Amino acid sequence: MFGVIDLPTYLAGLVLIVLLPGPNSLYVLSVAARRGVRAGYTAAAGVWCGDTVLMTLSAAGVASLLQANAVLFGIVKYAGAGYLTWLAIGMLRAAWGMWRTRREQPAGDSAAAVGDERPYRRALVISLFNPKAILFFVAFFVQFVDPGYAYPALSFVVLGTFAQLASVLYLSALIFSGTKLAAAFRRRRRLSAGATSAAGVLFLGFAAKLSVASA
């Protein structure tokens, strides 16, 4: 169908891949838990746009260029690791602020915080600065594209559409799960501080893993 071979195997692998935790899904869950459904979907939109860009670059062969050029791959890799580290530090600082003011009444500043955080932009950058994702898209997608098909771009569109649908379903589930935590976070600043600290530590782990990744 449209130059796609072994679609059931692709869908099975896609489900497993989407369910693997990563910085994108963690950030969307964190935003939804702290700020609600609307902000969660704003962050998710950044992920979907970033994934679309990565899929397009992969289909255009940019991933192969990164894989062949160690210097270019290193630049993208360390830029991504640096950005994830910067986000982690921001989360840990926010968690420390929550802990220091844990006995105070929660302030009604959520709208301002969302505006300052800009979840769409952050999620988009997190997605784009992930060279391993670019390489993965190429390594995974090409296995299911018929090399003899006359319109390979259409094959990538079909595969990418399935990938985005899976991402929409998964991130939507995370967003609505996160909003259930939001009320508890607003009532219990210690819980909010602990969750934010855990997210910051995980982002440091993602940054360390990315910094040692190889093409």
Coordinates of C-alpha atoms in Angstrom, one line a residue:
M1 CA 0.0 0.0 0.0
F2 CA 1.6 3.3 -1.2
G3 CA 5.0 1.6 -1.2
V4 CA 4.8 0.6 2.5
I5 CA 5.8 -3.0 3.2
D6 CA 4.9 -5.1 6.2
L7 CA 2.6 -2.5 7.8
P8 CA 1.5 -4.7 10.8
T9 CA 5.2 -5.1 11.9
Y10 CA 5.7 -1.4 11.5
L11 CA 2.7 -0.6 13.7
A12 CA 3.7 -3.1 16.3
G13 CA 7.2 -1.6 16.5
L14 CA 5.8 2.0 16.5
V15 CA 3.6 1.3 19.5
L16 CA 6.6 0.0 21.5
I17 CA 8.7 3.0 20.4
V18 CA 6.1 5.5 21.3
L19 CA 5.6 4.0 24.7
L20 CA 9.3 4.3 25.6
P21 CA 9.8 7.3 28.0
G22 CA 11.8 10.2 26.7
P23 CA 12.3 14.0 27.2
N24 CA 9.4 14.9 25.0
S25 CA 6.7 12.8 26.7
L26 CA 8.1 13.7 30.2
Y27 CA 8.0 17.4 29.4
V28 CA 4.4 17.2 28.1
L29 CA 3.3 15.3 31.2
S30 CA 5.1 17.8 33.5
V31 CA 3.4 20.8 31.8
A32 CA 0.0 19.1 32.0
A33 CA 0.4 18.2 35.6
R34 CA 1.5 21.7 36.6
R35 CA -0.6 23.9 34.2
G36 CA -3.6 21.9 32.9
V37 CA -4.9 20.5 29.7
R38 CA -4.5 23.6 27.5
A39 CA -0.9 24.1 28.3
G40 CA -0.3 20.3 28.0
Y41 CA -1.6 20.4 24.4
T42 CA 0.4 23.5 23.7
A43 CA 3.5 21.5 24.6
A44 CA 2.3 18.5 22.7
A45 CA 1.9 20.7 19.6
G46 CA 5.5 21.6 19.9
V47 CA 6.4 17.9 20.0
W48 CA 4.3 17.1 16.9
C49 CA 5.8 20.0 14.9
G50 CA 9.3 18.9 15.9
D51 CA 8.6 15.3 15.0
T52 CA 7.2 16.5 11.6
V53 CA 10.4 18.5 10.9
L54 CA 12.6 15.5 11.9
M55 CA 10.6 13.1 9.7
T56 CA 10.9 15.6 6.8
L57 CA 14.7 15.9 7.3
S58 CA 15.0 12.2 7.6
A59 CA 13.2 11.6 4.3
A60 CA 15.5 14.3 2.7
G61 CA 18.6 12.5 3.8
V62 CA 19.8 14.9 6.5
A63 CA 20.1 12.1 9.0
S64 CA 22.6 10.3 6.7
L65 CA 24.6 13.5 6.6
L66 CA 24.7 13.7 10.4
Q67 CA 25.7 10.0 10.5
A68 CA 28.6 10.6 8.1
N69 CA 29.9 13.8 9.5
A70 CA 31.1 13.3 13.1
V71 CA 31.8 17.0 13.7
L72 CA 28.3 18.1 12.6
F73 CA 26.8 15.3 14.7
G74 CA 28.8 16.4 17.7
I75 CA 27.7 20.0 17.4
V76 CA 24.0 19.0 17.3
K77 CA 24.5 16.4 20.0
Y78 CA 26.2 18.7 22.5
A79 CA 23.8 21.6 21.7
G80 CA 20.9 19.3 22.6
A81 CA 22.6 18.0 25.7
G82 CA 23.2 21.6 26.8
Y83 CA 19.6 22.6 26.3
L84 CA 18.3 19.7 28.2
T85 CA 20.7 20.5 31.1
W86 CA 19.5 24.1 31.1
L87 CA 15.9 22.9 31.3
A88 CA 16.9 20.5 34.2
I89 CA 18.5 23.3 36.1
G90 CA 15.4 25.5 35.7
M91 CA 13.2 22.7 37.0
L92 CA 15.5 22.1 40.0
R93 CA 15.5 25.8 40.8
A94 CA 11.7 25.9 40.6
A95 CA 11.5 22.9 42.9
W96 CA 13.7 24.6 45.4
G97 CA 11.5 27.7 45.3
M98 CA 8.4 25.5 45.9
W99 CA 10.1 23.8 48.8
R100 CA 11.1 27.1 50.5
T101 CA 7.5 28.4 50.2
R102 CA 5.8 25.2 50.9
R103 CA 3.9 26.6 54.0
E104 CA 2.6 29.6 52.1
Q105 CA -0.7 29.7 50.3
P106 CA -0.5 28.9 46.6
A107 CA -0.5 32.0 44.5
G108 CA -2.7 32.5 41.6
D109 CA 0.1 33.0 39.1
S110 CA -0.4 30.0 36.8
A111 CA -1.3 32.0 33.8
A112 CA 1.7 34.2 34.0
A113 CA 3.9 31.1 34.6
V114 CA 2.6 29.5 31.4
G115 CA 3.3 32.7 29.5
D116 CA 6.9 32.8 30.8
E117 CA 7.5 29.1 30.2
R118 CA 6.3 29.0 26.6
P119 CA 5.7 25.3 26.5
Y120 CA 5.3 25.1 22.7
R121 CA 8.7 26.6 22.1
R122 CA 10.4 24.5 24.7
A123 CA 8.9 21.2 23.4
L124 CA 9.7 22.1 19.9
V125 CA 13.4 22.7 20.7
I126 CA 13.6 19.5 22.8
S127 CA 12.3 17.6 19.8
L128 CA 14.6 19.3 17.2
F129 CA 17.8 18.9 19.3
N130 CA 17.7 15.2 19.3
P131 CA 20.0 13.8 16.6
K132 CA 19.4 10.2 17.8
A133 CA 15.7 10.7 16.9
I134 CA 16.7 11.8 13.3
L135 CA 18.9 8.7 12.9
F136 CA 16.2 6.5 14.3
F137 CA 13.6 7.8 12.0
V138 CA 15.8 6.9 9.0
A139 CA 16.9 3.5 10.3
F140 CA 13.3 2.6 11.2
F141 CA 11.4 4.1 8.3
V142 CA 13.5 2.8 5.4
Q143 CA 12.9 -0.8 6.5
F144 CA 9.3 -0.4 5.5
V145 CA 9.6 1.6 2.3
D146 CA 9.6 -0.4 -1.0
P147 CA 12.8 0.7 -2.9
G148 CA 11.1 0.0 -6.2
Y149 CA 8.1 2.2 -5.5
A150 CA 7.8 5.2 -7.8
Y151 CA 6.8 7.7 -5.2
P152 CA 8.9 7.1 -2.0
A153 CA 7.9 10.5 -0.5
L154 CA 4.3 9.2 -0.3
S155 CA 5.5 6.2 1.6
F156 CA 7.2 8.4 4.1
V157 CA 4.0 10.4 4.4
V158 CA 2.0 7.3 5.2
L159 CA 4.5 6.1 7.8
G160 CA 4.8 9.5 9.3
T161 CA 1.0 9.9 9.6
F162 CA 0.8 6.6 11.5
A163 CA 3.6 7.8 13.8
Q164 CA 1.9 11.1 14.5
L165 CA -1.5 9.4 15.2
A166 CA 0.2 7.2 17.7
S167 CA 1.9 10.2 19.3
V168 CA -1.4 12.1 19.5
L169 CA -3.1 9.2 21.3
Y170 CA -0.2 8.7 23.7
L171 CA 0.4 12.3 24.6
S172 CA -3.3 12.9 25.0
A173 CA -3.4 10.0 27.5
L174 CA -0.4 11.6 29.4
I175 CA -2.0 15.0 29.4
F176 CA -5.3 13.9 30.9
S177 CA -3.3 11.7 33.4
G178 CA -1.3 14.7 34.3
T179 CA -4.3 16.9 35.0
K180 CA -5.4 14.5 37.6
L181 CA -2.2 15.2 39.4
A182 CA -2.6 19.0 39.0
A183 CA -5.1 19.4 41.9
A184 CA -2.8 17.5 44.2
F185 CA 0.1 19.6 43.2
R186 CA -1.7 22.8 43.9
R187 CA -2.8 21.6 47.3
R188 CA 0.5 20.0 48.3
R189 CA 3.6 22.1 47.5
R190 CA 5.9 19.5 48.9
L191 CA 4.5 17.0 46.3
S192 CA 4.9 19.5 43.5
A193 CA 8.4 20.3 44.6
G194 CA 9.3 16.6 44.7
A195 CA 7.8 15.9 41.3
T196 CA 9.5 18.8 39.7
S197 CA 12.8 17.7 41.3
A198 CA 12.4 14.2 39.9
A199 CA 11.7 15.7 36.4
G200 CA 14.8 17.8 36.6
V201 CA 17.0 14.8 37.6
L202 CA 15.5 12.8 34.7
F203 CA 16.3 15.6 32.3
L204 CA 19.9 15.6 33.5
G205 CA 20.0 11.9 32.8
F206 CA 18.7 12.5 29.3
A207 CA 21.3 15.1 28.7
A208 CA 24.1 12.8 29.9
K209 CA 22.8 10.0 27.7
L210 CA 22.7 12.3 24.7
S211 CA 26.2 13.6 25.3
V212 CA 27.7 10.1 25.1
A213 CA 25.6 9.0 22.1
S214 CA 27.4 8.1 19.0
A215 CA 26.3 8.2 15.4

